[in-house]
Amino acid sequence: MERPAWAPQGIDISVPSVPRMYDFYLGGSHNFEVDREAARKAMEFMPGLPKIMQANRAFMRRAVRYAVSEGITQFLDIGSGIPTFGNVHEVAQTADPEARVAYVDHDPVAVAHSRAVLEGNDRAVIAAADLRRPQEIVKNPAIIELLDLDRPVALLLVAVLHFLEDSDDPHATVAELREALAPGSLIVVTHASYEGIPLTQEEAGGAVGVYKKIRNPLVMRTREEVARFFEGYEMIEPGLVSMPNWRPDTPHAVEDEDPFAFSGFAGVGRKA
């Protein structure tokens, strides 16, 4: 298999990668046949996966614009993945050119491609770090040089927490991050769930099985389990809802959505 120029040396391009599968769902070009094969297999069970990913990105953009409207100009995006059109820094810096964005990912392709995309942008950085070690993130030199953690930050945990298994203690991990933020900060979360998917749990479970097979288990959590990630924060209206229902741009935007877009949950919370 020929290694393209954008693929860092040292990564195994024969093994599917979640960020590259996500890139494929969104119509990106930074993926390999092994990623496309795994993604197509998951789509055999859950054909609406691309629609879910599109709804996820649309929610993220609305949440970023909301944060800027509330005066927040610092963003920490953990599990940021491979940059695609309408990334956090593009949305935030369009709304406020002074906005600063720190991306975090542990995938080498995501980090390498982000570094290339961000070249020349002195208000955005990418750090290689793992969500499961939150102190390494909040103490990362590149991040603390760019972001002032004594001022409000919008923490984005978008489509990433469902890749933490219960054995990783995700609620404790997120609690560490929440506690590290200044009052007035926001936490932005999307999370997969069997709730809202227009399939039976058995049918959707086939797609979950694909992720388990590639050793990146997709953990579906209930509404109550997802709500725990916001403990100590005040939920912003309309609360924890499906992605299209969180402050849609227009009422018709919800009416015209694909049924799969309503899978899982999205929400924003504020630290008092």
Coordinates of C-alpha atoms in Angstrom, one line a residue:
M1 CA 0.0 0.0 0.0
E2 CA 1.5 3.3 -1.1
R3 CA 1.9 5.8 1.8
P4 CA 0.6 9.3 0.7
A5 CA 2.7 12.4 1.6
W6 CA 0.2 13.5 4.3
A7 CA 0.5 10.2 6.2
P8 CA 3.2 10.4 8.9
Q9 CA 5.8 7.8 9.1
G10 CA 5.4 5.2 11.8
I11 CA 1.6 4.9 11.6
D12 CA 0.1 1.6 10.6
I13 CA -2.0 2.3 7.5
S14 CA -3.4 -1.2 7.4
V15 CA -5.5 -0.7 10.5
P16 CA -8.7 1.4 10.5
S17 CA -8.7 4.7 12.3
V18 CA -11.7 6.3 13.9
P19 CA -10.7 9.9 12.9
R20 CA -10.1 8.8 9.3
M21 CA -13.5 6.9 9.2
Y22 CA -15.1 10.1 10.4
D23 CA -13.3 12.0 7.7
F24 CA -14.7 9.5 5.2
Y25 CA -18.3 9.9 6.5
L26 CA -17.9 13.7 6.0
G27 CA -16.6 13.3 2.4
G28 CA -13.0 14.0 3.2
S29 CA -9.9 12.7 1.4
H30 CA -7.6 11.9 4.3
N31 CA -8.5 8.2 4.7
F32 CA -7.4 4.9 3.3
E33 CA -9.3 2.0 1.8
V34 CA -9.1 0.1 5.1
D35 CA -10.9 3.1 6.8
R36 CA -13.5 3.2 4.0
E37 CA -14.0 -0.5 4.2
A38 CA -14.7 -0.4 8.0
A39 CA -17.0 2.7 7.5
R40 CA -19.0 1.0 4.7
K41 CA -19.4 -2.1 6.9
A42 CA -20.8 0.1 9.8
M43 CA -23.1 1.8 7.3
E44 CA -24.5 -1.6 6.3
F45 CA -26.0 -1.7 9.7
M46 CA -26.6 2.1 10.2
P47 CA -26.9 3.7 6.8
G48 CA -27.5 7.1 8.3
L49 CA -24.0 7.4 9.8
P50 CA -22.9 10.2 7.4
K51 CA -26.1 12.2 8.4
I52 CA -25.3 11.8 12.0
M53 CA -21.8 13.1 11.5
Q54 CA -23.1 16.1 9.5
A55 CA -25.6 16.9 12.2
N56 CA -22.7 16.7 14.7
R57 CA -20.6 19.2 12.8
A58 CA -23.6 21.5 12.3
F59 CA -24.3 21.5 16.1
M60 CA -20.6 22.2 16.8
R61 CA -20.7 25.2 14.5
R62 CA -23.8 26.6 16.2
A63 CA -22.3 26.0 19.7
V64 CA -19.1 27.9 18.7
R65 CA -21.1 30.8 17.4
Y66 CA -23.1 30.8 20.6
A67 CA -20.0 30.9 22.7
V68 CA -18.6 33.8 20.8
S69 CA -21.9 35.6 21.2
E70 CA -21.5 35.1 24.9
G71 CA -18.1 36.8 24.9
I72 CA -16.0 33.6 24.9
T73 CA -13.1 33.8 22.5
Q74 CA -11.0 30.8 23.8
F75 CA -11.7 27.3 22.6
L76 CA -10.2 23.9 23.7
D77 CA -11.3 21.2 21.3
I78 CA -10.4 17.7 22.5
G79 CA -10.6 14.8 20.1
S80 CA -10.7 17.4 17.2
G81 CA -9.9 14.8 14.5
I82 CA -8.8 15.6 10.9
P83 CA -9.6 19.2 9.9
T84 CA -12.5 19.6 7.5
F85 CA -14.3 22.6 6.1
G86 CA -16.0 24.7 8.9
N87 CA -13.6 23.7 11.7
V88 CA -13.7 25.4 15.1
H89 CA -11.0 28.0 14.3
E90 CA -12.7 28.9 11.0
V91 CA -16.1 29.4 12.7
A92 CA -14.7 31.2 15.8
Q93 CA -12.3 33.5 13.9
T94 CA -15.0 34.4 11.4
A95 CA -17.2 35.5 14.3
D96 CA -14.3 37.1 16.2
P97 CA -10.8 37.4 14.5
E98 CA -9.2 37.5 18.0
A99 CA -10.5 34.1 18.9
R100 CA -7.9 31.5 20.0
V101 CA -8.3 27.8 19.4
A102 CA -6.3 24.9 20.8
Y103 CA -6.9 21.5 19.2
V104 CA -6.1 18.2 20.9
D105 CA -5.9 14.7 19.4
H106 CA -3.9 11.6 19.9
D107 CA -4.1 10.4 16.3
P108 CA -0.9 11.1 14.4
V109 CA -2.7 11.7 11.1
A110 CA -5.1 14.2 12.7
V111 CA -2.2 16.0 14.4
A112 CA 0.0 16.1 11.3
H113 CA -2.8 17.4 9.1
S114 CA -4.0 19.9 11.6
R115 CA -0.4 21.3 11.9
A116 CA -0.4 21.8 8.1
V117 CA -3.8 23.4 8.1
L118 CA -2.9 25.8 10.9
E119 CA 0.5 26.9 9.6
G120 CA 0.7 30.7 9.7
N121 CA -2.3 31.0 12.1
D122 CA -0.8 32.3 15.3
R123 CA -4.1 32.0 17.1
A124 CA -4.6 28.3 16.7
V125 CA -2.4 25.3 17.7
I126 CA -2.6 21.5 17.7
A127 CA -1.3 19.4 20.6
A128 CA -0.8 15.7 20.6
A129 CA -2.4 14.4 23.8
D130 CA -4.9 11.9 25.1
L131 CA -8.2 12.8 26.6
R132 CA -7.7 10.0 29.2
R133 CA -4.9 12.0 30.7
P134 CA -6.5 15.4 31.3
Q135 CA -3.7 16.9 33.3
E136 CA -1.4 16.5 30.4
I137 CA -3.8 18.6 28.4
V138 CA -4.4 21.4 30.8
K139 CA -0.6 21.6 31.5
N140 CA 0.5 21.3 27.9
P141 CA 3.0 24.1 27.1
A142 CA 1.5 24.9 23.7
I143 CA -2.0 25.1 25.1
I144 CA -1.2 27.2 28.2
E145 CA 0.8 29.5 26.0
L146 CA -2.2 30.2 23.7
L147 CA -5.1 30.0 26.2
D148 CA -5.5 31.8 29.5
L149 CA -7.2 29.2 31.6
D150 CA -7.9 31.8 34.3
R151 CA -10.4 33.3 31.8
P152 CA -13.5 31.5 30.4
V153 CA -12.9 28.8 27.8
A154 CA -15.3 26.8 25.7
L155 CA -14.3 23.1 26.1
L156 CA -15.5 21.0 23.2
L157 CA -15.9 17.3 23.7
V158 CA -17.7 16.6 20.4
A159 CA -18.2 13.0 19.3
V160 CA -15.3 11.8 21.5
L161 CA -16.6 10.7 24.9
H162 CA -18.3 7.7 23.4
F163 CA -14.9 6.3 22.6
L164 CA -14.0 6.2 26.3
E165 CA -14.9 2.9 27.9
D166 CA -16.4 2.8 31.4
S167 CA -13.0 1.3 32.5
D168 CA -11.4 4.7 31.5
D169 CA -13.7 6.4 34.1
P170 CA -14.9 9.0 31.6
H171 CA -17.0 10.9 34.1
A172 CA -13.9 11.4 36.4
T173 CA -11.9 12.5 33.4
V174 CA -14.4 15.1 32.3
A175 CA -14.7 16.3 36.0
E176 CA -11.0 17.1 36.0
L177 CA -11.4 19.1 32.9
R178 CA -14.4 20.9 34.2
E179 CA -12.7 21.8 37.4
A180 CA -9.7 23.2 35.6
L181 CA -11.8 25.8 33.8
A182 CA -12.6 29.3 35.0
P183 CA -16.1 30.5 36.0
G184 CA -18.1 31.4 33.0
S185 CA -16.6 28.6 30.9
L186 CA -18.7 26.4 28.7
I187 CA -18.6 22.6 28.1
V188 CA -20.0 21.4 24.7
V189 CA -20.8 17.7 24.4
T190 CA -22.2 15.4 21.8
H191 CA -22.6 11.7 22.6
A192 CA -23.8 8.6 20.8
S193 CA -26.8 6.7 22.2
Y194 CA -29.3 4.1 21.1
E195 CA -31.9 6.7 22.0
G196 CA -33.2 8.6 18.9
I197 CA -31.8 6.2 16.3
P198 CA -34.5 5.1 13.8
L199 CA -33.5 1.5 14.2
T200 CA -33.9 -1.3 16.7
Q201 CA -31.1 -1.6 19.2
E202 CA -30.2 -4.9 17.6
E203 CA -29.8 -3.3 14.2
A204 CA -27.8 -0.4 15.5
G205 CA -25.7 -2.8 17.5
G206 CA -24.3 -4.2 14.3
A207 CA -22.5 -0.8 13.7
V208 CA -21.3 -0.8 17.3
G209 CA -19.9 -4.2 16.7
V210 CA -17.8 -2.9 13.8
Y211 CA -16.1 -0.4 16.0
K212 CA -15.5 -3.1 18.7
K213 CA -13.9 -5.3 16.0
I214 CA -11.4 -2.6 15.1
R215 CA -10.6 -2.1 18.8
N216 CA -12.2 1.3 19.1
P217 CA -15.3 0.4 21.1
L218 CA -18.2 2.8 20.6
V219 CA -20.0 3.1 24.0
M220 CA -23.6 4.0 23.7
R221 CA -24.8 5.8 26.8
T222 CA -28.3 6.7 28.1
R223 CA -29.5 10.3 28.5
E224 CA -28.9 10.1 32.3
E225 CA -25.3 8.9 31.8
V226 CA -24.6 11.7 29.3
A227 CA -26.1 14.3 31.6
R228 CA -23.6 13.4 34.2
F229 CA -20.8 14.9 32.1
F230 CA -22.4 18.3 32.9
E231 CA -22.4 18.0 36.7
G232 CA -21.8 21.3 38.4
Y233 CA -22.6 23.3 35.2
E234 CA -25.8 25.0 34.4
M235 CA -27.4 23.6 31.3
I236 CA -28.0 26.2 28.5
E237 CA -31.5 26.1 27.0
P238 CA -32.8 23.9 25.5
G239 CA -30.8 21.5 27.6
L240 CA -29.7 18.0 26.6
V241 CA -31.4 17.3 23.3
S242 CA -30.9 15.7 19.9
M243 CA -28.3 17.6 17.8
P244 CA -30.8 19.3 15.3
N245 CA -32.9 20.5 18.2
W246 CA -30.1 22.5 19.9
R247 CA -30.8 26.1 18.9
P248 CA -31.5 25.4 15.1
D249 CA -30.8 28.2 12.7
T250 CA -34.4 28.0 11.5
P251 CA -37.5 25.9 12.4
H252 CA -37.3 24.4 8.9
A253 CA -33.8 23.2 9.6
V254 CA -35.3 20.7 12.1
E255 CA -38.3 19.8 9.9
D256 CA -36.2 19.0 6.9
E257 CA -33.6 16.9 8.8
D258 CA -33.0 13.2 8.1
P259 CA -34.3 11.0 10.9
F260 CA -30.8 9.7 11.6
A261 CA -29.7 13.2 12.5
F262 CA -31.7 12.9 15.8
S263 CA -29.6 10.1 17.1
G264 CA -27.8 10.6 20.4
F265 CA -27.5 13.8 22.5
A266 CA -26.0 17.3 22.4
G267 CA -25.8 20.0 25.1
V268 CA -23.9 23.0 26.4
G269 CA -23.3 23.8 30.0
R270 CA -21.9 26.9 31.8
K271 CA -19.8 27.0 34.9
A272 CA -21.2 29.4 37.5

